[in-house]
């Protein structure tokens, strides 16, 4: 890489650092640190959650997969695309999760089940997460060493010691991620990730245009056709002729389609984003937009490894490929597999584009590192430590503990990346470590839970520190009758009653069409907390309201399921 390329990388890092410093001043509470004070709209979430989810390691894993399996993953991906779109339109998991105003999935499990289950799932999720994240820094650092052609070691003048480039870069990238995660919390992460996401999308488009200009479709198709003829069962464009491919074959992708449904919303690597939406509706719309973004993004990522395969296997590029192949010959196992496409790019990209791609990978790496460290550090505090606390932390103590937990995740990642020797493809490692939590979380989230218990727990209001002060109805047959020693009053008397009694919350047991006007009148009287049995989405129109939605239809289905199981 030349001075221009390093200048591009440095400029992006400078912009991100300036954004971090500015946004850090806005963090004034635990809610700011954990969930950006729930202020994110759909477009911000679609971009930031997307770049946090892709990451440098995901790009390299995708390169690795597409180089081996060719176009087949995209075929299966587009086949599962309608399923993901349907789930996003329905608000599968994410809508209900945001309605509860929970910060983590384990806290959501406590709402539906028990505190003990929260602690158990929190510990299991944290263990799965930190093990899964353990190789992220390692893969990212190795990419930069391959792509930038950095030496294995170096010396500093006047110091009689040989420094390992790999270890020093590990310290640098983990320190960078920890700094971004602890300084501004989720608020700073979302702002910097938005810049990174926008930048990465533009660079992907530029790289796509460059690759199309360098490699024509005739050469690509001819290379893939020759490979399919010489290797039966290993086609890179026929998804049904892949049984000879050892790992990324038809069974891998069929399993992936099932997991799209079973584990949706369970993985907590970006837990701050799931809780940061303004409302449940914004969370649902962000997920819907994200599916479209993801489909286009992965299609763009496909073309680069296909071009790399053509480069290494077409006689047209034999001389240039020989030079890169000699470098690959010095590597072994997973290092060679992960280095193949980066070395191809470092050989073919001109100055300027080299710097843009290096900056893209830095942005993708940082967006995932800070999000994952923030998530796993927060989950340990929220779901493992806090449930055992009888006295709540102060804001200052809580944020300090969150930051210390994030630092611990960074320290663990450093030693894990340094000492662990990876033997599986990245995506297979993800499946193994992720299944520690998602293997059971998906079944718990989708197939179980008794929402009717919410009613049973609150029938005796006085035992819960709640005093029922008024009951209202529009029906002339009901107005004037007495319920729990309270006379039912007409809704026309609502404003006068609220001014006199100053109630703190309202319980809505009304039809959906009557809810908007009634909620408007109640909020005008200063009531912002609702136990909502209607199907009206209060949080969409009143994002600052505290809402507990109860859907009786869900409880009926749960009861029917339990009766059937007997």
Coordinates of C-alpha atoms in Angstrom, one line a residue, residues 46-313:
X46 CA -31.3 -0.4 9.0
X47 CA -27.8 1.0 8.2
X48 CA -26.1 0.7 11.6
X49 CA -27.4 -2.7 12.5
X50 CA -26.5 -3.9 9.1
X51 CA -22.8 -2.9 9.2
X52 CA -22.5 -4.1 12.8
X53 CA -23.9 -7.5 11.7
X54 CA -21.6 -7.9 8.6
X55 CA -18.2 -7.1 10.1
X56 CA -14.7 -7.7 8.7
X57 CA -14.9 -11.4 9.8
X58 CA -18.2 -11.9 8.1
X59 CA -16.8 -10.4 4.8
X60 CA -13.8 -12.8 5.0
X61 CA -16.1 -15.7 5.9
X62 CA -18.3 -14.9 2.9
X63 CA -15.3 -14.7 0.6
X64 CA -14.3 -18.1 1.9
X65 CA -17.7 -19.6 1.4
X66 CA -18.4 -18.1 -2.1
X67 CA -14.9 -19.1 -3.3
X68 CA -15.7 -22.8 -2.4
X69 CA -19.4 -22.9 -3.3
X70 CA -19.7 -20.3 -6.0
X71 CA -23.2 -18.9 -6.9
X72 CA -25.1 -21.6 -5.0
X73 CA -25.2 -19.7 -1.6
X74 CA -26.9 -16.8 -3.4
X75 CA -29.5 -19.1 -4.9
X76 CA -30.4 -20.5 -1.5
X77 CA -30.1 -17.0 0.0
X78 CA -32.7 -15.6 -2.4
X79 CA -34.9 -18.7 -1.7
X80 CA -34.9 -17.9 2.0
X81 CA -35.3 -14.2 1.3
X82 CA -39.1 -14.3 1.1
X83 CA -39.2 -16.1 4.4
X84 CA -37.1 -13.4 6.0
X85 CA -39.2 -10.7 4.4
X86 CA -42.5 -12.3 5.7
X87 CA -41.0 -12.6 9.2
X88 CA -39.9 -8.9 9.1
X89 CA -43.3 -7.7 8.0
X90 CA -44.9 -9.7 10.8
X91 CA -42.4 -8.2 13.3
X92 CA -41.3 -11.7 14.2
X93 CA -39.7 -11.6 17.7
X94 CA -38.4 -8.0 17.3
X95 CA -41.8 -6.3 17.6
X96 CA -42.8 -8.1 20.8
X97 CA -39.3 -7.7 22.3
X98 CA -39.3 -4.0 21.8
X99 CA -42.8 -3.7 23.2
X100 CA -41.6 -5.1 26.6
X101 CA -38.9 -2.4 26.7
X102 CA -36.4 -5.1 27.7
X103 CA -32.6 -4.4 27.2
X104 CA -31.6 -8.1 26.6
X105 CA -33.2 -11.3 25.5
X106 CA -32.6 -12.9 28.9
X107 CA -34.6 -10.1 30.5
X108 CA -37.4 -10.8 28.1
X109 CA -37.3 -14.4 29.2
X110 CA -37.7 -13.2 32.8
X111 CA -40.8 -11.3 31.8
X112 CA -42.2 -14.5 30.2
X113 CA -40.9 -17.1 32.6
X114 CA -38.8 -16.4 35.8
X115 CA -35.8 -14.7 37.2
X116 CA -33.9 -17.9 37.5
X117 CA -34.4 -18.6 33.8
X118 CA -33.1 -15.1 33.1
X119 CA -29.9 -15.8 35.0
X120 CA -29.4 -19.2 33.3
X121 CA -30.0 -17.9 29.8
X122 CA -27.9 -14.8 30.5
X123 CA -24.9 -16.9 31.6
X124 CA -25.4 -19.3 28.6
X125 CA -25.7 -16.5 26.2
X126 CA -22.7 -14.7 27.5
X127 CA -20.5 -17.8 27.3
X128 CA -21.7 -18.5 23.8
X129 CA -21.1 -14.9 22.8
X130 CA -17.6 -14.5 24.1
X131 CA -16.5 -17.8 22.6
X132 CA -18.0 -16.8 19.3
X133 CA -16.4 -13.4 19.4
X134 CA -13.0 -14.8 20.4
X135 CA -11.7 -15.3 16.8
X136 CA -13.0 -12.0 15.5
X137 CA -9.8 -10.0 16.2
X138 CA -7.6 -12.8 15.0
X139 CA -9.3 -13.1 11.6
X140 CA -9.3 -9.3 11.2
X141 CA -5.6 -8.9 12.1
X142 CA -4.6 -11.7 9.7
X143 CA -6.5 -10.0 6.9
X144 CA -4.6 -6.8 7.3
X145 CA -1.3 -8.6 7.5
X146 CA -2.1 -10.4 4.2
X147 CA -3.8 -7.5 2.4
X148 CA -1.2 -4.9 3.4
X149 CA 1.7 -7.4 3.1
X150 CA 3.0 -6.6 6.6
X151 CA 6.0 -8.5 8.0
X152 CA 5.6 -11.1 10.7
X153 CA 7.8 -9.1 13.1
X154 CA 9.6 -5.8 13.4
X155 CA 12.1 -3.9 15.5
X156 CA 12.2 -0.4 16.8
X157 CA 15.5 1.4 16.7
X158 CA 17.3 1.4 20.0
X159 CA 15.2 -1.4 21.5
X160 CA 16.9 -4.9 21.4
X161 CA 13.7 -6.8 21.1
X162 CA 11.7 -8.3 18.2
X163 CA 8.0 -7.4 18.2
X164 CA 5.4 -9.7 16.8
X165 CA 3.3 -7.8 14.3
X166 CA 0.3 -10.1 14.9
X167 CA 0.3 -9.5 18.7
X168 CA 0.8 -5.8 18.4
X169 CA -2.0 -5.5 15.9
X170 CA -4.2 -7.6 18.2
X171 CA -3.6 -5.1 21.0
X172 CA -4.3 -2.2 18.7
X173 CA -7.6 -3.4 17.2
X174 CA -9.0 -4.7 20.5
X175 CA -8.0 -1.5 22.3
X176 CA -9.7 0.5 19.5
X177 CA -12.9 -1.5 19.8
X178 CA -12.9 -1.2 23.6
X179 CA -12.4 2.5 23.4
X180 CA -15.3 3.1 21.1
X181 CA -17.5 0.7 23.2
X182 CA -16.8 2.2 26.6
X183 CA -16.6 5.9 25.8
X184 CA -20.0 6.6 24.4
X185 CA -21.9 3.3 24.8
X186 CA -24.6 2.4 22.3
X187 CA -25.2 6.1 21.4
X188 CA -21.7 6.5 20.1
X189 CA -21.6 3.1 18.5
X190 CA -24.7 3.9 16.5
X191 CA -23.5 7.3 15.3
X192 CA -20.1 5.9 14.3
X193 CA -21.6 2.8 12.7
X194 CA -23.9 5.0 10.6
X195 CA -20.9 6.7 9.1
X196 CA -19.1 3.4 8.6
X197 CA -22.2 1.8 7.1
X198 CA -22.7 4.6 4.6
X199 CA -19.0 4.5 3.7
X200 CA -18.9 0.7 3.2
X201 CA -22.0 0.7 1.0
X202 CA -20.4 3.3 -1.3
X203 CA -17.1 1.4 -1.5
X204 CA -18.8 -1.9 -2.2
X205 CA -20.5 -0.2 -5.2
X206 CA -17.2 1.2 -6.5
X207 CA -15.5 -2.2 -6.1
X208 CA -18.4 -3.9 -8.0
X209 CA -18.0 -1.5 -10.9
X210 CA -14.2 -2.1 -11.0
X211 CA -14.6 -5.9 -10.9
X212 CA -17.1 -5.8 -13.7
X213 CA -14.7 -3.8 -15.8
X214 CA -11.8 -6.2 -15.1
X215 CA -13.6 -9.6 -15.5
X216 CA -16.0 -10.3 -18.3
X217 CA -18.9 -12.8 -17.9
X218 CA -17.7 -15.0 -20.7
X219 CA -14.4 -15.8 -19.0
X220 CA -16.1 -16.3 -15.6
X221 CA -18.7 -18.7 -17.1
X222 CA -16.2 -20.6 -19.1
X223 CA -14.0 -21.1 -16.0
X224 CA -16.9 -22.3 -13.9
X225 CA -18.1 -24.7 -16.6
X226 CA -14.7 -26.3 -17.0
X227 CA -14.5 -26.7 -13.2
X228 CA -17.9 -28.4 -13.1
X229 CA -16.9 -30.8 -15.9
X230 CA -13.7 -31.7 -14.2
X231 CA -15.2 -32.0 -10.7
X232 CA -18.6 -33.8 -10.7
X233 CA -20.8 -32.9 -7.8
X234 CA -18.9 -29.6 -7.2
X235 CA -20.7 -27.2 -9.4
X236 CA -20.3 -23.5 -8.6
X237 CA -23.5 -22.4 -10.4
X238 CA -25.9 -25.4 -10.1
X239 CA -27.2 -25.5 -6.5
X240 CA -28.5 -29.1 -6.9
X241 CA -25.1 -30.4 -8.1
X242 CA -23.1 -29.6 -4.9
X243 CA -23.1 -33.0 -3.1
X244 CA -19.3 -33.3 -3.7
X245 CA -18.6 -30.1 -1.9
X246 CA -17.6 -31.2 1.6
X247 CA -18.9 -28.4 3.8
X248 CA -21.0 -25.8 1.9
X249 CA -23.3 -28.2 0.1
X250 CA -27.1 -28.4 -0.2
X251 CA -27.5 -29.7 3.4
X252 CA -25.7 -26.7 4.8
X253 CA -28.0 -24.3 3.1
X254 CA -31.2 -26.3 3.9
X255 CA -30.2 -26.2 7.6
X256 CA -29.6 -22.5 7.2
X257 CA -33.2 -21.9 6.0
X258 CA -34.6 -23.7 9.1
X259 CA -32.3 -21.7 11.4
X260 CA -33.6 -18.4 9.8
X261 CA -37.0 -19.2 11.4
X262 CA -35.9 -21.0 14.6
X263 CA -33.2 -18.6 15.8
X264 CA -34.5 -15.3 14.5
X265 CA -33.9 -12.6 17.1
X266 CA -32.2 -14.9 19.6
X267 CA -28.6 -14.0 18.8
X268 CA -27.5 -11.0 21.0
X269 CA -24.4 -9.8 19.3
X270 CA -26.1 -6.5 18.6
X271 CA -28.5 -6.5 21.6
X272 CA -28.2 -2.7 21.9
X273 CA -29.8 -2.2 18.5
X274 CA -32.8 -4.5 19.3
X275 CA -33.6 -2.2 22.3
X276 CA -32.7 1.1 20.7
X277 CA -35.7 1.7 18.4
X278 CA -38.1 4.5 19.1
X279 CA -41.0 2.0 19.1
X280 CA -41.9 -1.5 18.3
X281 CA -43.1 -0.3 14.9
X282 CA -39.8 1.3 14.1
X283 CA -38.0 -1.9 15.1
X284 CA -40.2 -3.9 12.7
X285 CA -39.7 -1.4 9.8
X286 CA -35.9 -1.4 10.4
X287 CA -35.9 -5.2 10.2
X288 CA -37.9 -5.0 6.9
X289 CA -35.5 -2.5 5.3
X290 CA -32.6 -4.5 6.6
X291 CA -33.7 -7.6 4.7
X292 CA -33.6 -5.7 1.4
X293 CA -30.2 -4.2 2.3
X294 CA -28.8 -7.6 3.2
X295 CA -29.9 -9.2 0.0
X296 CA -28.2 -6.5 -2.2
X297 CA -25.1 -6.4 0.1
X298 CA -24.5 -10.2 -0.1
X299 CA -25.0 -10.2 -3.9
X300 CA -22.3 -7.5 -4.2
X301 CA -20.0 -9.6 -1.9
X302 CA -20.5 -12.6 -4.2
X303 CA -18.8 -11.2 -7.2
X304 CA -15.4 -10.6 -5.6
X305 CA -14.7 -14.2 -4.7
X306 CA -16.1 -15.4 -8.0
X307 CA -13.6 -13.1 -9.7
X308 CA -10.9 -14.5 -7.5
X309 CA -11.8 -18.0 -8.5
X310 CA -11.6 -17.0 -12.2
X311 CA -8.2 -15.3 -11.5
X312 CA -6.7 -18.5 -10.0
X313 CA -8.2 -21.0 -12.4

